[in-house]
Amino acid sequence: MVKNNIRKSLLKQGQLLSNEFITDKNQIIQTTAINKINISASKNNLLYFPFRNEVAIDLIKDELIKYSNNIYVPRVISKTKMKFNLLTDKDCIKKNKYGIKEIINEKFLDPSLFNTMFIPFVGVDASGYRLGYGGGYFDRALSDLSIYKSKPIVVGLGYDYQVLDSSFGEPHDIKYDIVITEKRILSFS
């Protein structure tokens, strides 16, 4: 119940953001991410199609393309399953039942093979645990990451108001290695 209240409050705050704020802060957040993450060496990358007021990823995408690195995006397969599709210019983009864009192809990558995963959030707690929209798709899809010797860097991109001082994370929640906002870089690894 606590997480639902936090989620509702943060989503309401997000609706109040001006277009000017979003445009300005998106540039700052993405530029910081490009400078902080070794994008040129990151061969397999998870990005996302921004939904609602999530941080844009256009600059990061362009930087990855510059180095001919692979870009994958989430795709909801069923009520409980998410996979990650290769993004190409030739694939069909459709909106899923939640209104989020997805690529429709069968070129999936196992989560253990990613170098960097950029994953949006509704909120982040003091320990780096992600609060999403409540469907648990990312949590289930990435639940086995901790067992791998070499795991991807999990990066959260969001606004500073979404980073909370309280702790609400649960063992099944994704934990970020790095969270980048317009004001700071937080490291949780």
PDB file of C-alpha atoms in Angstrom:
ATOM      1  CA  MET A   1       0.000   0.000   0.000  1.00  0.00           C
ATOM      2  CA  VAL A   2       2.856   2.389   0.822  1.00  0.00           C
ATOM      3  CA  LYS A   3       4.375   1.905  -2.640  1.00  0.00           C
ATOM      4  CA  ASN A   4       1.023   2.619  -4.301  1.00  0.00           C
ATOM      5  CA  ASN A   5       0.690   5.900  -2.397  1.00  0.00           C
ATOM      6  CA  ILE A   6       4.244   6.918  -3.307  1.00  0.00           C
ATOM      7  CA  ARG A   7       3.622   5.960  -6.942  1.00  0.00           C
ATOM      8  CA  LYS A   8       0.395   7.994  -7.131  1.00  0.00           C
ATOM      9  CA  SER A   9       2.058  11.040  -5.558  1.00  0.00           C
ATOM     10  CA  LEU A  10       5.069  10.916  -7.892  1.00  0.00           C
ATOM     11  CA  LEU A  11       2.921  10.390 -10.990  1.00  0.00           C
ATOM     12  CA  LYS A  12       0.790  13.378  -9.988  1.00  0.00           C
ATOM     13  CA  GLN A  13       3.934  15.526  -9.579  1.00  0.00           C
ATOM     14  CA  GLY A  14       5.110  14.372 -13.011  1.00  0.00           C
ATOM     15  CA  GLN A  15       1.917  15.632 -14.624  1.00  0.00           C
ATOM     16  CA  LEU A  16       2.712  19.131 -13.337  1.00  0.00           C
ATOM     17  CA  LEU A  17       6.062  19.373 -15.161  1.00  0.00           C
ATOM     18  CA  SER A  18       6.195  22.005 -17.884  1.00  0.00           C
ATOM     19  CA  ASN A  19       7.348  21.144 -21.401  1.00  0.00           C
ATOM     20  CA  GLU A  20      10.199  23.624 -20.950  1.00  0.00           C
ATOM     21  CA  PHE A  21      11.358  21.891 -17.759  1.00  0.00           C
ATOM     22  CA  ILE A  22      11.194  18.460 -19.422  1.00  0.00           C
ATOM     23  CA  THR A  23      13.108  19.560 -22.534  1.00  0.00           C
ATOM     24  CA  ASP A  24      15.805  21.354 -20.531  1.00  0.00           C
ATOM     25  CA  LYS A  25      16.297  18.634 -17.911  1.00  0.00           C
ATOM     26  CA  ASN A  26      16.226  15.800 -20.480  1.00  0.00           C
ATOM     27  CA  GLN A  27      19.212  17.384 -22.223  1.00  0.00           C
ATOM     28  CA  ILE A  28      21.118  17.677 -18.926  1.00  0.00           C
ATOM     29  CA  ILE A  29      20.322  14.112 -17.809  1.00  0.00           C
ATOM     30  CA  GLN A  30      21.235  12.531 -21.142  1.00  0.00           C
ATOM     31  CA  THR A  31      24.450  14.535 -21.512  1.00  0.00           C
ATOM     32  CA  THR A  32      25.478  13.506 -17.995  1.00  0.00           C
ATOM     33  CA  ALA A  33      24.724   9.858 -18.818  1.00  0.00           C
ATOM     34  CA  ILE A  34      26.769  10.006 -22.022  1.00  0.00           C
ATOM     35  CA  ASN A  35      29.710  11.479 -20.108  1.00  0.00           C
ATOM     36  CA  LYS A  36      29.413   9.061 -17.166  1.00  0.00           C
ATOM     37  CA  ILE A  37      28.796   5.751 -18.998  1.00  0.00           C
ATOM     38  CA  ASN A  38      31.385   4.296 -21.384  1.00  0.00           C
ATOM     39  CA  ILE A  39      28.921   4.177 -24.264  1.00  0.00           C
ATOM     40  CA  SER A  40      31.507   3.439 -26.946  1.00  0.00           C
ATOM     41  CA  ALA A  41      32.376   0.126 -25.229  1.00  0.00           C
ATOM     42  CA  SER A  42      28.798  -0.827 -24.424  1.00  0.00           C
ATOM     43  CA  LYS A  43      27.930  -3.261 -27.229  1.00  0.00           C
ATOM     44  CA  ASN A  44      24.441  -4.410 -26.137  1.00  0.00           C
ATOM     45  CA  ASN A  45      22.197  -1.764 -24.634  1.00  0.00           C
ATOM     46  CA  LEU A  46      18.664  -1.625 -23.354  1.00  0.00           C
ATOM     47  CA  LEU A  47      16.819   1.616 -23.984  1.00  0.00           C
ATOM     48  CA  TYR A  48      13.100   2.331 -23.852  1.00  0.00           C
ATOM     49  CA  PHE A  49      10.448   4.331 -25.630  1.00  0.00           C
ATOM     50  CA  PRO A  50       9.661   7.166 -23.183  1.00  0.00           C
ATOM     51  CA  PHE A  51       6.148   6.972 -21.771  1.00  0.00           C
ATOM     52  CA  ARG A  52       4.328   9.888 -20.172  1.00  0.00           C
ATOM     53  CA  ASN A  53       7.059  12.199 -18.843  1.00  0.00           C
ATOM     54  CA  GLU A  54       9.912   9.672 -18.646  1.00  0.00           C
ATOM     55  CA  VAL A  55      13.321  11.027 -19.573  1.00  0.00           C
ATOM     56  CA  ALA A  56      13.920  11.044 -23.312  1.00  0.00           C
ATOM     57  CA  ILE A  57      16.722   8.863 -24.680  1.00  0.00           C
ATOM     58  CA  ASP A  58      17.257  10.407 -28.143  1.00  0.00           C
ATOM     59  CA  LEU A  59      20.780  11.725 -27.425  1.00  0.00           C
ATOM     60  CA  ILE A  60      21.855   8.427 -25.852  1.00  0.00           C
ATOM     61  CA  LYS A  61      20.383   6.517 -28.793  1.00  0.00           C
ATOM     62  CA  ASP A  62      22.286   8.722 -31.279  1.00  0.00           C
ATOM     63  CA  GLU A  63      25.518   8.176 -29.341  1.00  0.00           C
ATOM     64  CA  LEU A  64      25.036   4.389 -29.372  1.00  0.00           C
ATOM     65  CA  ILE A  65      24.296   4.439 -33.099  1.00  0.00           C
ATOM     66  CA  LYS A  66      27.485   6.467 -33.664  1.00  0.00           C
ATOM     67  CA  TYR A  67      29.474   3.516 -32.283  1.00  0.00           C
ATOM     68  CA  SER A  68      27.342   0.907 -34.115  1.00  0.00           C
ATOM     69  CA  ASN A  69      26.258  -0.558 -30.792  1.00  0.00           C
ATOM     70  CA  ASN A  70      23.126  -2.686 -30.506  1.00  0.00           C
ATOM     71  CA  ILE A  71      19.978  -1.155 -29.049  1.00  0.00           C
ATOM     72  CA  TYR A  72      17.175  -3.251 -27.596  1.00  0.00           C
ATOM     73  CA  VAL A  73      13.823  -2.141 -26.220  1.00  0.00           C
ATOM     74  CA  PRO A  74      11.308  -3.824 -23.892  1.00  0.00           C
ATOM     75  CA  ARG A  75       8.352  -5.741 -25.293  1.00  0.00           C
ATOM     76  CA  VAL A  76       5.489  -7.134 -23.223  1.00  0.00           C
ATOM     77  CA  ILE A  77       4.904 -10.724 -24.374  1.00  0.00           C
ATOM     78  CA  SER A  78       2.103 -11.753 -21.997  1.00  0.00           C
ATOM     79  CA  LYS A  79       0.432 -10.661 -18.760  1.00  0.00           C
ATOM     80  CA  THR A  80       3.573 -11.548 -16.836  1.00  0.00           C
ATOM     81  CA  LYS A  81       6.435 -11.681 -19.338  1.00  0.00           C
ATOM     82  CA  MET A  82       8.697  -9.079 -20.928  1.00  0.00           C
ATOM     83  CA  LYS A  83      11.492  -9.645 -23.440  1.00  0.00           C
ATOM     84  CA  PHE A  84      13.944  -7.306 -25.123  1.00  0.00           C
ATOM     85  CA  ASN A  85      13.788  -6.767 -28.904  1.00  0.00           C
ATOM     86  CA  LEU A  86      16.546  -5.521 -31.188  1.00  0.00           C
ATOM     87  CA  LEU A  87      15.727  -2.060 -32.513  1.00  0.00           C
ATOM     88  CA  THR A  88      16.220  -1.728 -36.263  1.00  0.00           C
ATOM     89  CA  ASP A  89      14.988   0.757 -38.833  1.00  0.00           C
ATOM     90  CA  LYS A  90      13.006  -1.924 -40.640  1.00  0.00           C
ATOM     91  CA  ASP A  91      10.823  -3.172 -37.801  1.00  0.00           C
ATOM     92  CA  CYS A  92       7.249  -2.249 -37.127  1.00  0.00           C
ATOM     93  CA  ILE A  93       6.574  -0.087 -34.068  1.00  0.00           C
ATOM     94  CA  LYS A  94       3.218  -0.561 -32.352  1.00  0.00           C
ATOM     95  CA  LYS A  95       1.713   0.551 -29.066  1.00  0.00           C
ATOM     96  CA  ASN A  96       0.969  -2.200 -26.570  1.00  0.00           C
ATOM     97  CA  LYS A  97      -2.109  -2.441 -24.347  1.00  0.00           C
ATOM     98  CA  TYR A  98      -0.589   0.146 -21.979  1.00  0.00           C
ATOM     99  CA  GLY A  99       0.026   2.661 -24.767  1.00  0.00           C
ATOM    100  CA  ILE A 100       3.801   2.100 -24.745  1.00  0.00           C
ATOM    101  CA  LYS A 101       5.621   1.730 -28.056  1.00  0.00           C
ATOM    102  CA  GLU A 102       7.244  -1.613 -28.848  1.00  0.00           C
ATOM    103  CA  ILE A 103       9.198  -3.206 -31.688  1.00  0.00           C
ATOM    104  CA  ILE A 104       7.578  -6.235 -33.249  1.00  0.00           C
ATOM    105  CA  ASN A 105      10.237  -8.778 -34.221  1.00  0.00           C
ATOM    106  CA  GLU A 106      11.699 -11.996 -32.856  1.00  0.00           C
ATOM    107  CA  LYS A 107      15.256 -10.717 -32.311  1.00  0.00           C
ATOM    108  CA  PHE A 108      15.445 -11.030 -28.529  1.00  0.00           C
ATOM    109  CA  LEU A 109      18.484 -10.783 -26.233  1.00  0.00           C
ATOM    110  CA  ASP A 110      18.838 -12.512 -22.885  1.00  0.00           C
ATOM    111  CA  PRO A 111      19.247  -9.954 -20.053  1.00  0.00           C
ATOM    112  CA  SER A 112      22.585 -11.469 -19.000  1.00  0.00           C
ATOM    113  CA  LEU A 113      24.122 -10.414 -22.338  1.00  0.00           C
ATOM    114  CA  PHE A 114      23.521  -6.690 -21.935  1.00  0.00           C
ATOM    115  CA  ASN A 115      26.374  -4.345 -21.113  1.00  0.00           C
ATOM    116  CA  THR A 116      24.209  -1.401 -20.094  1.00  0.00           C
ATOM    117  CA  MET A 117      20.512  -1.202 -19.294  1.00  0.00           C
ATOM    118  CA  PHE A 118      18.819   2.194 -19.159  1.00  0.00           C
ATOM    119  CA  ILE A 119      15.572   1.620 -17.260  1.00  0.00           C
ATOM    120  CA  PRO A 120      13.082   4.401 -16.457  1.00  0.00           C
ATOM    121  CA  PHE A 121      11.392   4.750 -13.087  1.00  0.00           C
ATOM    122  CA  VAL A 122       8.522   6.394 -11.274  1.00  0.00           C
ATOM    123  CA  GLY A 123      10.648   6.605  -8.136  1.00  0.00           C
ATOM    124  CA  VAL A 124      13.867   5.397  -6.513  1.00  0.00           C
ATOM    125  CA  ASP A 125      14.366   4.802  -2.808  1.00  0.00           C
ATOM    126  CA  ALA A 126      17.383   5.702  -0.659  1.00  0.00           C
ATOM    127  CA  SER A 127      19.017   2.335  -1.396  1.00  0.00           C
ATOM    128  CA  GLY A 128      18.580   2.521  -5.175  1.00  0.00           C
ATOM    129  CA  TYR A 129      15.518   0.286  -5.510  1.00  0.00           C
ATOM    130  CA  ARG A 130      13.231   1.062  -8.432  1.00  0.00           C
ATOM    131  CA  LEU A 131       9.563   1.916  -8.187  1.00  0.00           C
ATOM    132  CA  GLY A 132       7.819   1.415 -11.525  1.00  0.00           C
ATOM    133  CA  TYR A 133       4.209   1.538 -12.651  1.00  0.00           C
ATOM    134  CA  GLY A 134       3.315  -1.525 -10.591  1.00  0.00           C
ATOM    135  CA  GLY A 135       3.107  -4.291 -13.200  1.00  0.00           C
ATOM    136  CA  GLY A 136       6.379  -5.949 -12.152  1.00  0.00           C
ATOM    137  CA  TYR A 137       7.493  -6.589 -15.748  1.00  0.00           C
ATOM    138  CA  PHE A 138      11.071  -5.357 -15.334  1.00  0.00           C
ATOM    139  CA  ASP A 139      11.393  -7.040 -11.930  1.00  0.00           C
ATOM    140  CA  ARG A 140      10.390 -10.441 -13.349  1.00  0.00           C
ATOM    141  CA  ALA A 141      12.388 -10.083 -16.579  1.00  0.00           C
ATOM    142  CA  LEU A 142      15.564  -9.174 -14.682  1.00  0.00           C
ATOM    143  CA  SER A 143      15.102 -11.344 -11.583  1.00  0.00           C
ATOM    144  CA  ASP A 144      18.046 -13.623 -12.430  1.00  0.00           C
ATOM    145  CA  LEU A 145      20.638 -10.901 -13.071  1.00  0.00           C
ATOM    146  CA  SER A 146      22.196 -11.210  -9.625  1.00  0.00           C
ATOM    147  CA  ILE A 147      23.325 -14.802 -10.271  1.00  0.00           C
ATOM    148  CA  TYR A 148      25.582 -13.871 -13.205  1.00  0.00           C
ATOM    149  CA  LYS A 149      29.288 -13.177 -12.723  1.00  0.00           C
ATOM    150  CA  SER A 150      29.275 -10.318 -15.155  1.00  0.00           C
ATOM    151  CA  LYS A 151      26.047  -8.398 -15.096  1.00  0.00           C
ATOM    152  CA  PRO A 152      25.030  -5.277 -16.959  1.00  0.00           C
ATOM    153  CA  ILE A 153      25.245  -1.812 -15.484  1.00  0.00           C
ATOM    154  CA  VAL A 154      21.680  -0.852 -14.588  1.00  0.00           C
ATOM    155  CA  VAL A 155      21.167   2.893 -15.055  1.00  0.00           C
ATOM    156  CA  GLY A 156      18.123   4.861 -13.970  1.00  0.00           C
ATOM    157  CA  LEU A 157      17.292   8.133 -15.685  1.00  0.00           C
ATOM    158  CA  GLY A 158      14.833  10.424 -13.937  1.00  0.00           C
ATOM    159  CA  TYR A 159      14.192  13.753 -12.290  1.00  0.00           C
ATOM    160  CA  ASP A 160      15.498  14.687  -8.889  1.00  0.00           C
ATOM    161  CA  TYR A 161      12.045  14.874  -7.288  1.00  0.00           C
ATOM    162  CA  GLN A 162      11.663  11.127  -8.034  1.00  0.00           C
ATOM    163  CA  VAL A 163      14.603  10.193  -5.759  1.00  0.00           C
ATOM    164  CA  LEU A 164      13.291   9.671  -2.233  1.00  0.00           C
ATOM    165  CA  ASP A 165      15.047   9.606   1.132  1.00  0.00           C
ATOM    166  CA  SER A 166      12.820   6.801   2.401  1.00  0.00           C
ATOM    167  CA  SER A 167      13.283   3.064   1.852  1.00  0.00           C
ATOM    168  CA  PHE A 168      10.520   1.035   0.247  1.00  0.00           C
ATOM    169  CA  GLY A 169      12.464  -1.480  -1.840  1.00  0.00           C
ATOM    170  CA  GLU A 170      11.703  -5.177  -1.604  1.00  0.00           C
ATOM    171  CA  PRO A 171      14.001  -8.092  -2.485  1.00  0.00           C
ATOM    172  CA  HIS A 172      12.284  -8.642  -5.860  1.00  0.00           C
ATOM    173  CA  ASP A 173      12.673  -4.973  -6.933  1.00  0.00           C
ATOM    174  CA  ILE A 174      15.354  -3.946  -9.409  1.00  0.00           C
ATOM    175  CA  LYS A 175      18.261  -2.153  -7.788  1.00  0.00           C
ATOM    176  CA  TYR A 176      20.073   0.449  -9.840  1.00  0.00           C
ATOM    177  CA  ASP A 177      23.834   0.691 -10.053  1.00  0.00           C
ATOM    178  CA  ILE A 178      23.611   4.355 -11.047  1.00  0.00           C
ATOM    179  CA  VAL A 179      20.784   6.891 -11.028  1.00  0.00           C
ATOM    180  CA  ILE A 180      21.214  10.115 -12.990  1.00  0.00           C
ATOM    181  CA  THR A 181      19.005  13.152 -12.467  1.00  0.00           C
ATOM    182  CA  GLU A 182      19.346  16.754 -13.583  1.00  0.00           C
ATOM    183  CA  LYS A 183      21.059  17.562 -10.262  1.00  0.00           C
ATOM    184  CA  ARG A 184      23.158  14.555  -9.297  1.00  0.00           C
ATOM    185  CA  ILE A 185      24.625  11.135  -9.986  1.00  0.00           C
ATOM    186  CA  LEU A 186      23.901   8.497  -7.356  1.00  0.00           C
ATOM    187  CA  SER A 187      25.892   5.268  -7.192  1.00  0.00           C
ATOM    188  CA  PHE A 188      24.402   2.189  -5.518  1.00  0.00           C
ATOM    189  CA  SER A 189      26.821  -0.575  -6.558  1.00  0.00           C
TER     190      SER A 189
END
